[in-house]
mmCIF file of C-alpha atoms in Angstrom:
data_model
loop_
_atom_site.group_PDB
_atom_site.id
_atom_site.type_symbol
_atom_site.label_atom_id
_atom_site.label_comp_id
_atom_site.label_asym_id
_atom_site.label_seq_id
_atom_site.Cartn_x
_atom_site.Cartn_y
_atom_site.Cartn_z
ATOM 1 C CA MET Q 1408 87.202 273.648 160.372
ATOM 2 C CA ARG Q 1409 89.880 272.564 162.693
ATOM 3 C CA PHE Q 1410 91.293 269.237 163.100
ATOM 4 C CA LYS Q 1411 93.348 267.883 165.931
ATOM 5 C CA TRP Q 1412 95.314 264.668 165.976
ATOM 6 C CA THR Q 1413 95.468 263.101 169.643
ATOM 7 C CA ALA Q 1414 97.231 259.894 171.011
ATOM 8 C CA SER Q 1415 93.525 258.351 171.056
ATOM 9 C CA ASP Q 1416 93.291 258.853 167.318
ATOM 10 C CA TRP Q 1417 96.517 256.831 166.798
ATOM 11 C CA GLU Q 1418 95.158 254.268 169.186
ATOM 12 C CA VAL Q 1419 91.833 254.108 166.943
ATOM 13 C CA SER Q 1420 94.179 253.996 163.752
ATOM 14 C CA MET Q 1421 95.938 250.910 165.165
ATOM 15 C CA MET Q 1422 92.629 249.181 166.072
ATOM 16 C CA GLU Q 1423 91.247 249.791 162.610
ATOM 17 C CA GLU Q 1424 94.435 248.646 161.189
ATOM 18 C CA PHE Q 1425 94.842 245.560 163.143
ATOM 19 C CA PRO Q 1426 91.434 244.722 164.957
ATOM 20 C CA THR Q 1427 91.402 241.851 167.507
ATOM 21 C CA GLY Q 1428 89.307 238.932 166.750
ATOM 22 C CA GLY Q 1429 88.115 240.621 163.475
ATOM 23 C CA LYS Q 1430 86.173 243.356 165.526
ATOM 24 C CA ILE Q 1431 86.891 246.893 166.157
ATOM 25 C CA ASP Q 1432 86.159 248.481 169.605
ATOM 26 C CA GLN Q 1433 83.336 250.954 168.190
ATOM 27 C CA GLY Q 1434 83.208 252.487 171.751
ATOM 28 C CA ARG Q 1435 86.756 254.027 171.318
ATOM 29 C CA LYS Q 1436 85.678 255.754 168.038
ATOM 30 C CA LYS Q 1437 82.788 257.556 169.744
ATOM 31 C CA GLY Q 1438 82.793 261.578 168.889
ATOM 32 C CA GLN Q 1439 85.973 260.984 166.534
ATOM 33 C CA VAL Q 1440 86.036 262.241 162.919
ATOM 34 C CA ASN Q 1441 87.314 259.904 160.033
ATOM 35 C CA VAL Q 1442 90.830 258.697 161.146
ATOM 36 C CA ALA Q 1443 92.137 258.436 157.679
ATOM 37 C CA LEU Q 1444 91.121 262.197 157.090
ATOM 38 C CA ARG Q 1445 93.032 263.377 160.079
ATOM 39 C CA PHE Q 1446 96.204 261.117 159.196
ATOM 40 C CA ALA Q 1447 96.318 262.638 155.915
ATOM 41 C CA LEU Q 1448 95.851 266.373 157.200
ATOM 42 C CA SER Q 1449 98.550 265.547 159.738
ATOM 43 C CA SER Q 1450 101.064 264.295 157.222
ATOM 44 C CA ILE Q 1451 100.393 267.315 154.988
ATOM 45 C CA GLY Q 1452 101.125 269.491 158.149
ATOM 46 C CA VAL Q 1453 104.385 267.718 158.573
ATOM 47 C CA LEU Q 1454 105.369 267.895 155.240
ATOM 48 C CA GLY Q 1455 104.668 271.526 155.214
ATOM 49 C CA LEU Q 1456 106.909 271.960 158.453
ATOM 50 C CA GLY Q 1457 109.578 269.951 156.784
ATOM 51 C CA ALA Q 1458 109.353 272.813 153.624
ATOM 52 C CA VAL Q 1459 109.665 275.461 155.979
ATOM 53 C CA ALA Q 1460 112.838 274.077 157.582
ATOM 54 C CA LEU Q 1461 114.327 273.664 154.284
ATOM 55 C CA THR Q 1462 113.745 276.921 153.140
ATOM 56 C CA GLY Q 1463 115.149 278.523 156.307
ATOM 57 C CA CYS Q 1464 118.456 276.425 155.939
ATOM 58 C CA GLY Q 1465 119.735 278.951 153.214
ATOM 59 C CA SER Q 1466 119.111 282.693 151.936
ATOM 60 C CA SER Q 1467 116.580 281.503 149.038
ATOM 61 C CA GLY Q 1468 114.063 278.410 149.362
ATOM 62 C CA SER Q 1469 113.954 277.957 145.609
ATOM 63 C CA SER Q 1470 117.721 277.767 145.067
ATOM 64 C CA ASN Q 1471 117.868 275.054 148.054
ATOM 65 C CA ALA Q 1472 115.049 272.967 146.326
ATOM 66 C CA SER Q 1473 116.999 273.142 142.994
ATOM 67 C CA ALA Q 1474 120.336 272.129 144.573
ATOM 68 C CA VAL Q 1475 118.464 268.969 146.171
ATOM 69 C CA ALA Q 1476 116.680 267.918 143.216
ATOM 70 C CA SER Q 1477 120.041 268.249 140.929
ATOM 71 C CA SER Q 1478 122.111 266.452 143.561
ATOM 72 C CA SER Q 1479 119.696 263.448 144.077
ATOM 73 C CA PRO Q 1480 119.668 260.644 141.762
ATOM 74 C CA THR Q 1481 116.518 259.829 139.757
ATOM 75 C CA THR Q 1482 116.550 256.301 140.580
ATOM 76 C CA LEU Q 1483 118.868 253.788 142.123
ATOM 77 C CA LYS Q 1484 118.825 251.238 139.567
ATOM 78 C CA ASP Q 1485 121.978 252.778 137.835
ATOM 79 C CA GLN Q 1486 123.837 253.182 141.088
ATOM 80 C CA LEU Q 1487 126.237 250.655 142.713
ATOM 81 C CA PHE Q 1488 127.325 250.323 146.241
ATOM 82 C CA VAL Q 1489 131.030 249.312 146.833
ATOM 83 C CA ASP Q 1490 132.360 248.224 150.287
ATOM 84 C CA ALA Q 1491 136.450 247.774 150.470
ATOM 85 C CA ASP Q 1492 139.257 247.279 152.773
ATOM 86 C CA THR Q 1493 142.994 246.442 152.817
ATOM 87 C CA VAL Q 1494 144.417 243.464 154.533
ATOM 88 C CA SER Q 1495 148.031 242.008 155.048
ATOM 89 C CA THR Q 1496 148.789 238.631 153.613
ATOM 90 C CA ALA Q 1497 152.157 238.332 155.283
ATOM 91 C CA LYS Q 1498 150.591 234.951 156.848
ATOM 92 C CA ALA Q 1499 149.789 232.498 154.274
ATOM 93 C CA THR Q 1500 147.173 231.146 156.208
ATOM 94 C CA THR Q 1501 145.268 234.101 157.286
ATOM 95 C CA CYS Q 1502 144.671 237.683 156.665
ATOM 96 C CA TRP Q 1503 143.970 240.661 158.881
ATOM 97 C CA LEU Q 1504 142.976 244.097 158.418
ATOM 98 C CA MET Q 1505 146.053 246.427 157.980
ATOM 99 C CA ASN Q 1506 146.569 249.822 156.820
ATOM 100 C CA ARG Q 1507 150.339 250.383 157.441
ATOM 101 C CA PHE Q 1508 152.844 248.780 154.829
ATOM 102 C CA HIS Q 1509 156.483 248.948 153.966
ATOM 103 C CA PRO Q 1510 158.198 248.638 150.518
ATOM 104 C CA GLY Q 1511 158.311 244.989 149.405
ATOM 105 C CA ASP Q 1512 155.014 244.239 151.510
ATOM 106 C CA LYS Q 1513 151.938 242.836 149.769
ATOM 107 C CA VAL Q 1514 148.685 244.608 150.157
ATOM 108 C CA LEU Q 1515 145.555 242.664 149.396
ATOM 109 C CA PHE Q 1516 142.559 245.034 148.281
ATOM 110 C CA ARG Q 1517 139.268 243.481 149.096
ATOM 111 C CA ALA Q 1518 135.661 244.553 147.953
ATOM 112 C CA LYS Q 1519 132.250 243.694 147.537
ATOM 113 C CA VAL Q 1520 129.630 245.389 145.424
ATOM 114 C CA PHE Q 1521 126.132 245.758 146.054
ATOM 115 C CA ASP Q 1522 123.008 246.739 143.800
ATOM 116 C CA GLY Q 1523 121.822 249.959 144.791
ATOM 117 C CA ALA Q 1524 118.248 249.292 144.260
ATOM 118 C CA THR Q 1525 117.873 245.645 145.548
ATOM 119 C CA GLY Q 1526 120.978 245.431 147.943
ATOM 120 C CA ASN Q 1527 121.905 242.432 146.199
ATOM 121 C CA VAL Q 1528 125.501 241.200 146.271
ATOM 122 C CA LEU Q 1529 126.872 241.311 142.707
ATOM 123 C CA THR Q 1530 129.371 238.772 141.225
ATOM 124 C CA ASN Q 1531 131.469 238.555 138.028
ATOM 125 C CA LYS Q 1532 128.302 237.496 136.400
ATOM 126 C CA ASP Q 1533 126.845 240.805 137.121
ATOM 127 C CA LEU Q 1534 129.879 243.196 136.910
ATOM 128 C CA LYS Q 1535 132.123 244.219 133.903
ATOM 129 C CA SER Q 1536 134.984 245.308 136.249
ATOM 130 C CA VAL Q 1537 136.120 246.264 139.636
ATOM 131 C CA VAL Q 1538 139.171 248.176 139.652
ATOM 132 C CA VAL Q 1539 141.372 249.671 142.374
ATOM 133 C CA GLY Q 1540 143.042 253.088 141.196
ATOM 134 C CA LEU Q 1541 146.303 254.273 142.841
ATOM 135 C CA PRO Q 1542 147.099 258.052 142.957
ATOM 136 C CA ASN Q 1543 150.293 257.301 140.294
ATOM 137 C CA GLY Q 1544 147.511 256.391 137.574
ATOM 138 C CA GLN Q 1545 148.105 252.791 138.005
ATOM 139 C CA ASN Q 1546 144.821 250.589 137.810
ATOM 140 C CA LEU Q 1547 144.666 247.174 139.419
ATOM 141 C CA PRO Q 1548 141.929 244.920 138.150
ATOM 142 C CA ALA Q 1549 140.260 242.631 140.774
ATOM 143 C CA THR Q 1550 138.968 239.240 140.238
ATOM 144 C CA TYR Q 1551 135.601 237.727 141.983
ATOM 145 C CA GLY Q 1552 136.199 234.209 143.785
ATOM 146 C CA ASN Q 1553 136.006 232.208 146.847
ATOM 147 C CA HIS Q 1554 138.200 232.993 150.108
ATOM 148 C CA LYS Q 1555 137.423 230.200 152.263
ATOM 149 C CA THR Q 1556 134.295 231.580 154.252
ATOM 150 C CA ASP Q 1557 133.241 234.321 151.809
ATOM 151 C CA ASN Q 1558 133.067 235.638 148.199
ATOM 152 C CA PHE Q 1559 134.421 238.760 147.162
ATOM 153 C CA TRP Q 1560 136.685 240.828 144.768
ATOM 154 C CA ALA Q 1561 140.313 241.091 145.546
ATOM 155 C CA ILE Q 1562 143.585 241.992 144.031
ATOM 156 C CA ALA Q 1563 147.158 241.723 145.562
ATOM 157 C CA TRP Q 1564 149.621 244.443 145.230
ATOM 158 C CA THR Q 1565 153.283 244.438 145.930
ATOM 159 C CA VAL Q 1566 154.532 247.909 147.217
ATOM 160 C CA PRO Q 1567 157.477 248.774 144.933
ATOM 161 C CA ALA Q 1568 160.868 249.247 146.818
ATOM 162 C CA ASP Q 1569 160.909 252.931 145.310
ATOM 163 C CA TYR Q 1570 157.135 253.746 146.019
ATOM 164 C CA GLN Q 1571 156.639 257.164 147.648
ATOM 165 C CA THR Q 1572 156.022 256.911 151.421
ATOM 166 C CA GLY Q 1573 152.982 258.500 152.812
ATOM 167 C CA THR Q 1574 149.059 257.991 152.488
ATOM 168 C CA ILE Q 1575 147.625 256.422 149.564
ATOM 169 C CA ASN Q 1576 144.154 257.769 148.536
ATOM 170 C CA TYR Q 1577 142.988 255.104 146.376
ATOM 171 C CA THR Q 1578 139.831 254.379 144.878
ATOM 172 C CA VAL Q 1579 137.710 251.359 143.948
ATOM 173 C CA THR Q 1580 135.434 251.696 141.156
ATOM 174 C CA ALA Q 1581 132.711 248.974 140.096
ATOM 175 C CA THR Q 1582 130.988 248.896 136.628
ATOM 176 C CA SER Q 1583 127.923 246.584 135.940
ATOM 177 C CA ASN Q 1584 127.445 244.930 132.545
ATOM 178 C CA GLN Q 1585 124.618 247.446 131.976
ATOM 179 C CA GLY Q 1586 127.030 250.562 132.506
ATOM 180 C CA ALA Q 1587 125.965 251.290 136.360
ATOM 181 C CA THR Q 1588 128.897 252.362 138.457
ATOM 182 C CA GLY Q 1589 130.026 253.009 142.091
ATOM 183 C CA GLN Q 1590 133.154 254.129 143.787
ATOM 184 C CA TRP Q 1591 134.527 253.517 147.130
ATOM 185 C CA VAL Q 1592 136.905 256.115 148.648
ATOM 186 C CA PRO Q 1593 138.551 255.981 152.139
ATOM 187 C CA PHE Q 1594 138.152 258.427 154.926
ATOM 188 C CA LYS Q 1595 140.302 261.367 154.739
ATOM 189 C CA ILE Q 1596 141.831 260.689 158.032
ATOM 190 C CA ALA Q 1597 145.659 259.898 157.907
ATOM 191 C CA SER Q 1598 145.509 257.501 160.729
ATOM 192 C CA SER Q 1599 143.340 255.180 159.095
ATOM 193 C CA SER Q 1600 144.461 255.559 155.616
ATOM 194 C CA LEU Q 1601 146.461 253.197 153.456
ATOM 195 C CA THR Q 1602 149.939 254.268 154.332
ATOM 196 C CA ILE Q 1603 153.573 253.322 153.077
ATOM 197 C CA LEU Q 1604 156.189 253.658 155.847
ATOM 198 C CA ALA Q 1605 159.794 253.971 155.263
ATOM 199 C CA PRO Q 1606 161.834 250.668 155.599
ATOM 200 C CA GLY Q 1607 162.399 250.032 159.282
ATOM 201 C CA ALA Q 1608 159.561 252.605 160.580
ATOM 202 C CA SER Q 1609 156.564 251.535 162.323
#
């Protein structure tokens, strides 16, 4: 037995799913087999093609499947999503995005944390900690609060006078009260990374 999925089948499927005036155009269904069966068979065919494509990406289909299974989280309930940036606070009345600073400048790290399963913004009632980690091992605990037009996590850091110049590959790690974690890391692109410049350099 052979089945063929056509555009007209899709039209009938849509008519059955969303009938106009509560009636289905029976004339459009003439000579067609059960749409639900065809849709199921079509879906199986697509999944089969996907499996073939995955197998063809490596030397062993089974090893690829194992790699995907082992690297994918079982659920999102224990995952947090962290979004972060750095701004300058040179002007007391406003902040603006900045990634290049000199010794003595104040860097403001900002972050928002979201529940990986629901997408809800998490506050200090939901999270145990949000910490900025510097390459030298220093950890800066952020606090949650209102910043005029928005609420987020923030911590200010004054660049020490003797701090090494160059890029800073910092991280922002969030931990929930239930132990779920999430970490933000910057893009590994020097021009957009947090950078400490020598005095007088631009």
